[in-house]
Amino acid sequence: MKSIWTAETKIRNRESLPGDIDTEALVIGGGLAGILTAYYLKQAGIDTVVLEADRIGSGQTKNTTAKITSQHGLIYDRLLRTLGSKKAEQYARANENAIDEYEKLIREKEIDCDFVRCPACLYSREEETLLKREAEAAAKLGIKASFEQTDGGLPFYVTGITKFEDQARFHPLKFLERIAEELTVYERTTVLKVESGRAKTDRGNVTARQIVFAAHFPFMNIPGYYFARMYQERSCVIALEGADIPESMYLGIDKNGLSFRPHGEKLLLGGGSHRTGVNKKGGQYEYLLKQARILYPGCKETAHWSAQDCMTPDRIPYIGRFSNRYTDWYVATGFGKWGMTSAMVSARILTALITGRECPEAAVFSPARHLTVQAAGQLVCHGAHTVKGLAGHLLPAGDAGIIPNCPHMGCRLKYNPDEESFDCPCHGSRFDKEGRLLDGPAQTDCRKK
Ligand code: FES
């Protein structure tokens, strides 16, 4: 089923790369991060081209819940403890600035994209201390945050909420389409390989002084080794009619906590988060629907869809130089569940780096940063999943029409009954029932039997 964003927006077709070209900057990926980066580079006077393998916004931008917020689950208390106040502040400021930047851009250009300022709240049904600590940490870092002992309008008992004021929501595809109008974008052009300052595509070569990898999960394994320091998670959303519409956006911090996000007369209810490739039993949409019927008797589901997110071990995106080997390559990935805000953060940071402007916030997002002990532990856990997935490729292939080994690095794919897809538990590539590629980092379809 299509997301409501896709169903409500018509995005015009763009031509494919007409042949070999030269440009100052090349952005690979026509999602929000790529389009915004190209936009700000162009504003800075840099000739920029965007290449998109499919259509703009056809990746994760269309599957988001489109919350623009500096509230990223329980994060600020942890950042303060593990990174110290300077870096925690950089993270908070970059995300708060991103919200303001969206508003500025939308007002300046009079973009009709349902932008609304509203609070974002964390809630719990059993825990109060963590909510209070998070509110205190965020407030210390300059965010308008507080703990309130109220249900905040949710249809069940909660111990309280951690409320961030002045956050926002919008329609991601209406915004994207308008911003992309000012850019040179080639669609249906797949980048096959990048070597130094040249990208080889299925339509011709692009020579560029600066290259930005903004296509969700970097498809180049070496350098960068992002496959070894990131995995992917999936989560589901259902759109409901006939539910009570809250004014704020909410996210539960308990296990199986739900996400609530108003959109006009509809409520977007999210949950069912799981590592890609680990959903053998399925039932994530059924679970959400069951919860919806308990909370809002008589409500009706009008759409459902799912999103795929790149997760880093310390839950901070990788934004900055791709690797030490190529100083003119840049990357924006690992946005976790916070793709809209992180897209703006990365666009601002990458533009600053490319144009040589000061950007103190860049340090905390640098892909070359050292990991905390806690994050290193997550990395070991990710490695264990990969080893298990790789070992699985020796098992009998089953009766699917494809060889269910991932073309990325060979892990055994797992069937996902919710999406009727074959998903890779190692780094999150996905394929449809015919073995056609749905999500990278793999670049090719599965082999047929
Ligand atoms: Fe890396 Fe499948 S995505 S092995």
Tab-separated table of N, CA and C in Angstrom, residues 326-431:
chain	number	residue	atom	x	y	z
A	326	TYR	N	39.473	9.748	0.291
A	326	TYR	CA	39.024	10.741	-0.696
A	326	TYR	C	38.440	11.946	0.046
A	327	THR	N	39.193	13.020	0.113
A	327	THR	CA	38.726	14.163	0.914
A	327	THR	C	37.608	14.937	0.226
A	328	ASP	N	37.342	14.661	-1.049
A	328	ASP	CA	36.256	15.362	-1.736
A	328	ASP	C	34.992	14.498	-1.850
A	329	TRP	N	34.954	13.411	-1.115
A	329	TRP	CA	33.727	12.626	-1.019
A	329	TRP	C	33.081	12.934	0.333
A	330	TYR	N	31.753	13.025	0.313
A	330	TYR	CA	31.007	13.334	1.541
A	330	TYR	C	29.863	12.338	1.683
A	331	VAL	N	29.375	12.200	2.917
A	331	VAL	CA	28.307	11.234	3.152
A	331	VAL	C	27.269	11.800	4.124
A	332	ALA	N	26.035	11.393	3.921
A	332	ALA	CA	24.953	11.708	4.865
A	332	ALA	C	24.146	10.427	5.012
A	333	THR	N	24.268	9.789	6.159
A	333	THR	CA	23.558	8.518	6.369
A	333	THR	C	23.391	8.270	7.873
A	334	GLY	N	22.726	7.141	8.206
A	334	GLY	CA	22.582	6.779	9.626
A	334	GLY	C	21.652	7.700	10.389
A	335	PHE	N	20.562	8.113	9.741
A	335	PHE	CA	19.664	9.088	10.360
A	335	PHE	C	18.761	8.475	11.433
A	336	GLY	N	18.828	7.160	11.633
A	336	GLY	CA	17.925	6.532	12.587
A	336	GLY	C	16.484	6.797	12.182
A	337	LYS	N	15.639	7.093	13.166
A	337	LYS	CA	14.211	7.325	12.871
A	337	LYS	C	13.940	8.799	12.581
A	338	TRP	N	14.995	9.595	12.411
A	338	TRP	CA	14.808	11.048	12.399
A	338	TRP	C	15.286	11.652	11.084
A	339	GLY	N	14.798	11.087	9.993
A	339	GLY	CA	15.294	11.427	8.670
A	339	GLY	C	15.035	12.852	8.241
A	340	MET	N	13.877	13.426	8.612
A	340	MET	CA	13.542	14.773	8.126
A	340	MET	C	14.481	15.814	8.736
A	341	THR	N	14.637	15.750	10.044
A	341	THR	CA	15.502	16.729	10.716
A	341	THR	C	16.955	16.495	10.307
A	342	SER	N	17.354	15.218	10.274
A	342	SER	CA	18.749	14.907	9.927
A	342	SER	C	19.070	15.304	8.487
A	343	ALA	N	18.075	15.256	7.602
A	343	ALA	CA	18.309	15.674	6.208
A	343	ALA	C	18.724	17.141	6.169
A	344	MET	N	18.027	17.973	6.948
A	344	MET	CA	18.384	19.394	6.980
A	344	MET	C	19.727	19.601	7.668
A	345	VAL	N	19.961	18.857	8.766
A	345	VAL	CA	21.250	18.973	9.463
A	345	VAL	C	22.379	18.638	8.488
A	346	SER	N	22.222	17.557	7.748
A	346	SER	CA	23.311	17.145	6.847
A	346	SER	C	23.481	18.145	5.702
A	347	ALA	N	22.386	18.671	5.184
A	347	ALA	CA	22.503	19.650	4.094
A	347	ALA	C	23.307	20.870	4.548
A	348	ARG	N	23.047	21.342	5.760
A	348	ARG	CA	23.746	22.521	6.273
A	348	ARG	C	25.221	22.216	6.542
A	349	ILE	N	25.476	21.037	7.149
A	349	ILE	CA	26.871	20.694	7.488
A	349	ILE	C	27.680	20.445	6.212
A	350	LEU	N	27.141	19.668	5.286
A	350	LEU	CA	27.906	19.342	4.076
A	350	LEU	C	28.167	20.590	3.240
A	351	THR	N	27.189	21.469	3.176
A	351	THR	CA	27.407	22.715	2.428
A	351	THR	C	28.531	23.528	3.075
A	352	ALA	N	28.523	23.579	4.390
A	352	ALA	CA	29.591	24.320	5.089
A	352	ALA	C	30.954	23.682	4.809
A	353	LEU	N	31.021	22.359	4.888
A	353	LEU	CA	32.313	21.692	4.660
A	353	LEU	C	32.794	21.919	3.234
A	354	ILE	N	31.890	21.805	2.277
A	354	ILE	CA	32.273	21.925	0.867
A	354	ILE	C	32.676	23.359	0.521
A	355	THR	N	32.014	24.320	1.152
A	355	THR	CA	32.335	25.712	0.821
A	355	THR	C	33.393	26.291	1.768
A	356	GLY	N	33.878	25.472	2.705
A	356	GLY	CA	34.950	25.923	3.602
A	356	GLY	C	34.497	26.882	4.682
A	357	ARG	N	33.183	26.833	4.999
A	357	ARG	CA	32.674	27.696	6.072
A	357	ARG	C	32.852	27.035	7.433
A	358	GLU	N	32.930	27.827	8.476
A	358	GLU	CA	32.994	27.315	9.849
A	358	GLU	C	31.715	26.555	10.174
A	359	CYS	N	31.833	25.432	10.839
A	359	CYS	CA	30.622	24.696	11.240
A	359	CYS	C	30.943	23.878	12.484
A	360	PRO	N	30.849	24.502	13.645
A	360	PRO	CA	31.230	23.807	14.874
A	360	PRO	C	30.426	22.528	15.103
A	361	GLU	N	29.163	22.514	14.617
A	361	GLU	CA	28.311	21.324	14.852
A	361	GLU	C	28.813	20.085	14.119
A	362	ALA	N	29.682	20.287	13.121
A	362	ALA	CA	30.092	19.147	12.283
A	362	ALA	C	30.810	18.070	13.091
A	363	ALA	N	31.531	18.470	14.135
A	363	ALA	CA	32.386	17.510	14.864
A	363	ALA	C	31.597	16.325	15.419
A	364	VAL	N	30.459	16.609	16.010
A	364	VAL	CA	29.721	15.524	16.680
A	364	VAL	C	29.173	14.498	15.679
A	365	PHE	N	28.957	14.934	14.422
A	365	PHE	CA	28.396	14.032	13.405
A	365	PHE	C	29.476	13.372	12.536
A	366	SER	N	30.726	13.737	12.752
A	366	SER	CA	31.789	13.260	11.857
A	366	SER	C	31.831	11.732	11.775
A	367	PRO	N	31.847	11.164	10.562
A	367	PRO	CA	31.939	9.702	10.434
A	367	PRO	C	33.253	9.158	10.994
A	368	ALA	N	34.237	10.047	11.214
A	368	ALA	CA	35.538	9.601	11.728
A	368	ALA	C	35.604	9.674	13.252
A	369	ARG	N	34.486	9.985	13.908
A	369	ARG	CA	34.507	10.141	15.369
A	369	ARG	C	34.844	8.819	16.064
A	370	HIS	N	35.320	8.936	17.297
A	370	HIS	CA	35.552	7.725	18.092
A	370	HIS	C	34.244	7.317	18.750
A	371	LEU	N	34.029	6.014	18.824
A	371	LEU	CA	32.799	5.537	19.453
A	371	LEU	C	32.973	5.412	20.955
A	372	THR	N	31.884	5.625	21.673
A	372	THR	CA	31.914	5.409	23.120
A	372	THR	C	31.954	3.910	23.385
A	373	VAL	N	32.250	3.516	24.625
A	373	VAL	CA	32.305	2.089	24.981
A	373	VAL	C	30.952	1.429	24.703
A	374	GLN	N	29.891	2.146	25.069
A	374	GLN	CA	28.533	1.619	24.875
A	374	GLN	C	28.264	1.366	23.386
A	375	ALA	N	28.676	2.312	22.556
A	375	ALA	CA	28.455	2.177	21.111
A	375	ALA	C	29.307	1.054	20.530
A	376	ALA	N	30.520	0.903	21.070
A	376	ALA	CA	31.377	-0.184	20.590
A	376	ALA	C	30.716	-1.532	20.868
A	377	GLY	N	30.026	-1.630	21.999
A	377	GLY	CA	29.292	-2.858	22.340
A	377	GLY	C	28.214	-3.151	21.297
A	378	GLN	N	27.527	-2.105	20.853
A	378	GLN	CA	26.491	-2.249	19.818
A	378	GLN	C	27.106	-2.774	18.514
A	379	LEU	N	28.324	-2.292	18.257
A	379	LEU	CA	29.028	-2.694	17.037
A	379	LEU	C	29.341	-4.196	17.064
A	380	VAL	N	29.727	-4.679	18.236
A	380	VAL	CA	30.029	-6.107	18.388
A	380	VAL	C	28.755	-6.914	18.135
A	381	CYS	N	27.645	-6.425	18.658
A	381	CYS	CA	26.352	-7.096	18.482
A	381	CYS	C	25.986	-7.143	16.986
A	382	HIS	N	26.230	-6.020	16.290
A	382	HIS	CA	25.964	-5.953	14.849
A	382	HIS	C	26.839	-6.973	14.111
A	383	GLY	N	28.115	-7.057	14.538
A	383	GLY	CA	29.042	-8.009	13.917
A	383	GLY	C	28.545	-9.443	14.083
A	384	ALA	N	27.991	-9.747	15.258
A	384	ALA	CA	27.500	-11.101	15.525
A	384	ALA	C	26.331	-11.438	14.590
A	385	HIS	N	25.454	-10.471	14.360
A	385	HIS	CA	24.333	-10.671	13.429
A	385	HIS	C	24.861	-10.985	12.030
A	386	THR	N	25.907	-10.250	11.636
A	386	THR	CA	26.468	-10.422	10.290
A	386	THR	C	27.084	-11.809	10.144
A	387	VAL	N	27.813	-12.229	11.169
A	387	VAL	CA	28.446	-13.555	11.109
A	387	VAL	C	27.353	-14.631	10.974
A	388	LYS	N	26.296	-14.487	11.759
A	388	LYS	CA	25.190	-15.454	11.714
A	388	LYS	C	24.548	-15.462	10.321
A	389	GLY	N	24.335	-14.250	9.784
A	389	GLY	CA	23.726	-14.129	8.449
A	389	GLY	C	24.597	-14.742	7.369
A	390	LEU	N	25.910	-14.530	7.492
A	390	LEU	CA	26.836	-15.080	6.490
A	390	LEU	C	26.860	-16.601	6.566
A	391	ALA	N	26.847	-17.114	7.806
A	391	ALA	CA	26.873	-18.577	7.976
A	391	ALA	C	25.622	-19.193	7.345
A	392	GLY	N	24.519	-18.471	7.364
A	392	GLY	CA	23.250	-18.978	6.856
A	392	GLY	C	23.257	-19.271	5.361
A	393	HIS	N	24.193	-18.676	4.615
A	393	HIS	CA	24.137	-18.860	3.154
A	393	HIS	C	24.452	-20.300	2.754
A	394	LEU	N	24.937	-21.080	3.711
A	394	LEU	CA	25.234	-22.486	3.396
A	394	LEU	C	23.988	-23.377	3.528
A	395	LEU	N	22.944	-22.863	4.136
A	395	LEU	CA	21.728	-23.669	4.349
A	395	LEU	C	21.016	-23.939	3.016
A	396	PRO	N	20.178	-24.999	2.972
A	396	PRO	CA	19.417	-25.246	1.739
A	396	PRO	C	18.585	-24.024	1.365
A	397	ALA	N	18.422	-23.782	0.073
A	397	ALA	CA	17.824	-22.524	-0.402
A	397	ALA	C	16.301	-22.453	-0.273
A	398	GLY	N	15.612	-23.536	0.061
A	398	GLY	CA	14.152	-23.497	0.163
A	398	GLY	C	13.516	-23.523	-1.217
A	399	ASP	N	12.173	-23.283	-1.273
A	399	ASP	CA	11.517	-23.455	-2.565
A	399	ASP	C	11.140	-22.138	-3.251
A	400	ALA	N	11.761	-21.012	-2.823
A	400	ALA	CA	11.506	-19.750	-3.530
A	400	ALA	C	12.168	-19.835	-4.912
A	401	GLY	N	11.704	-19.004	-5.838
A	401	GLY	CA	12.251	-19.058	-7.199
A	401	GLY	C	13.612	-18.409	-7.336
A	402	ILE	N	14.107	-17.838	-6.238
A	402	ILE	CA	15.402	-17.146	-6.296
A	402	ILE	C	16.407	-17.845	-5.385
A	403	ILE	N	17.677	-17.558	-5.606
A	403	ILE	CA	18.692	-18.025	-4.659
A	403	ILE	C	18.744	-16.989	-3.542
A	404	PRO	N	18.271	-17.351	-2.327
A	404	PRO	CA	18.079	-16.312	-1.305
A	404	PRO	C	19.359	-15.926	-0.571
A	405	ASN	N	20.413	-15.688	-1.344
A	405	ASN	CA	21.639	-15.158	-0.752
A	405	ASN	C	21.808	-13.725	-1.235
A	406	CYS	N	22.120	-12.841	-0.305
A	406	CYS	CA	22.169	-11.410	-0.626
A	406	CYS	C	23.338	-11.091	-1.558
A	407	PRO	N	23.068	-10.429	-2.680
A	407	PRO	CA	24.164	-10.100	-3.593
A	407	PRO	C	25.158	-9.083	-3.016
A	408	HIS	N	24.829	-8.466	-1.883
A	408	HIS	CA	25.770	-7.506	-1.294
A	408	HIS	C	27.009	-8.228	-0.770
A	409	MET	N	26.833	-9.095	0.232
A	409	MET	CA	27.990	-9.818	0.751
A	409	MET	C	27.679	-11.279	1.031
A	410	GLY	N	26.520	-11.735	0.587
A	410	GLY	CA	26.242	-13.169	0.632
A	410	GLY	C	25.430	-13.681	1.800
A	411	CYS	N	24.924	-12.831	2.690
A	411	CYS	CA	24.137	-13.328	3.832
A	411	CYS	C	22.837	-13.985	3.351
A	412	ARG	N	22.334	-14.903	4.132
A	412	ARG	CA	21.075	-15.565	3.796
A	412	ARG	C	19.907	-14.616	4.079
A	413	LEU	N	19.066	-14.423	3.061
A	413	LEU	CA	17.916	-13.540	3.198
A	413	LEU	C	16.808	-14.233	3.979
A	414	LYS	N	15.984	-13.445	4.651
A	414	LYS	CA	14.860	-13.988	5.429
A	414	LYS	C	13.562	-13.448	4.842
A	415	TYR	N	12.560	-14.324	4.772
A	415	TYR	CA	11.269	-13.889	4.233
A	415	TYR	C	10.551	-13.019	5.261
A	416	ASN	N	9.994	-11.918	4.778
A	416	ASN	CA	9.246	-10.991	5.635
A	416	ASN	C	7.785	-11.039	5.198
A	417	PRO	N	6.931	-11.764	5.947
A	417	PRO	CA	5.548	-11.937	5.496
A	417	PRO	C	4.746	-10.634	5.453
A	418	ASP	N	5.119	-9.646	6.252
A	418	ASP	CA	4.368	-8.383	6.240
A	418	ASP	C	4.501	-7.650	4.913
A	419	GLU	N	5.691	-7.715	4.318
A	419	GLU	CA	5.931	-6.973	3.076
A	419	GLU	C	6.071	-7.915	1.877
A	420	GLU	N	5.984	-9.221	2.141
A	420	GLU	CA	6.206	-10.233	1.105
A	420	GLU	C	7.535	-9.962	0.392
A	421	SER	N	8.557	-9.757	1.184
A	421	SER	CA	9.881	-9.464	0.620
A	421	SER	C	10.916	-10.374	1.266
A	422	PHE	N	12.081	-10.436	0.630
A	422	PHE	CA	13.213	-11.145	1.225
A	422	PHE	C	14.171	-10.089	1.759
A	423	ASP	N	14.434	-10.147	3.069
A	423	ASP	CA	15.208	-9.084	3.724
A	423	ASP	C	16.514	-9.644	4.271
A	424	CYS	N	17.539	-8.817	4.226
A	424	CYS	CA	18.862	-9.267	4.683
A	424	CYS	C	19.118	-8.796	6.118
A	425	PRO	N	19.348	-9.746	7.029
A	425	PRO	CA	19.574	-9.355	8.421
A	425	PRO	C	20.943	-8.719	8.654
A	426	CYS	N	21.841	-8.821	7.674
A	426	CYS	CA	23.196	-8.289	7.897
A	426	CYS	C	23.225	-6.767	7.805
A	427	HIS	N	22.888	-6.228	6.623
A	427	HIS	CA	22.950	-4.763	6.481
A	427	HIS	C	21.651	-4.175	5.954
A	428	GLY	N	20.649	-5.041	5.718
A	428	GLY	CA	19.309	-4.522	5.450
A	428	GLY	C	18.871	-4.418	4.001
A	429	SER	N	19.617	-5.004	3.048
A	429	SER	CA	19.116	-4.988	1.666
A	429	SER	C	17.805	-5.774	1.594
A	430	ARG	N	16.948	-5.408	0.626
A	430	ARG	CA	15.649	-6.084	0.511
A	430	ARG	C	15.330	-6.353	-0.965
A	431	PHE	N	14.545	-7.408	-1.187
A	431	PHE	CA	14.221	-7.850	-2.542
A	431	PHE	C	12.761	-8.287	-2.568
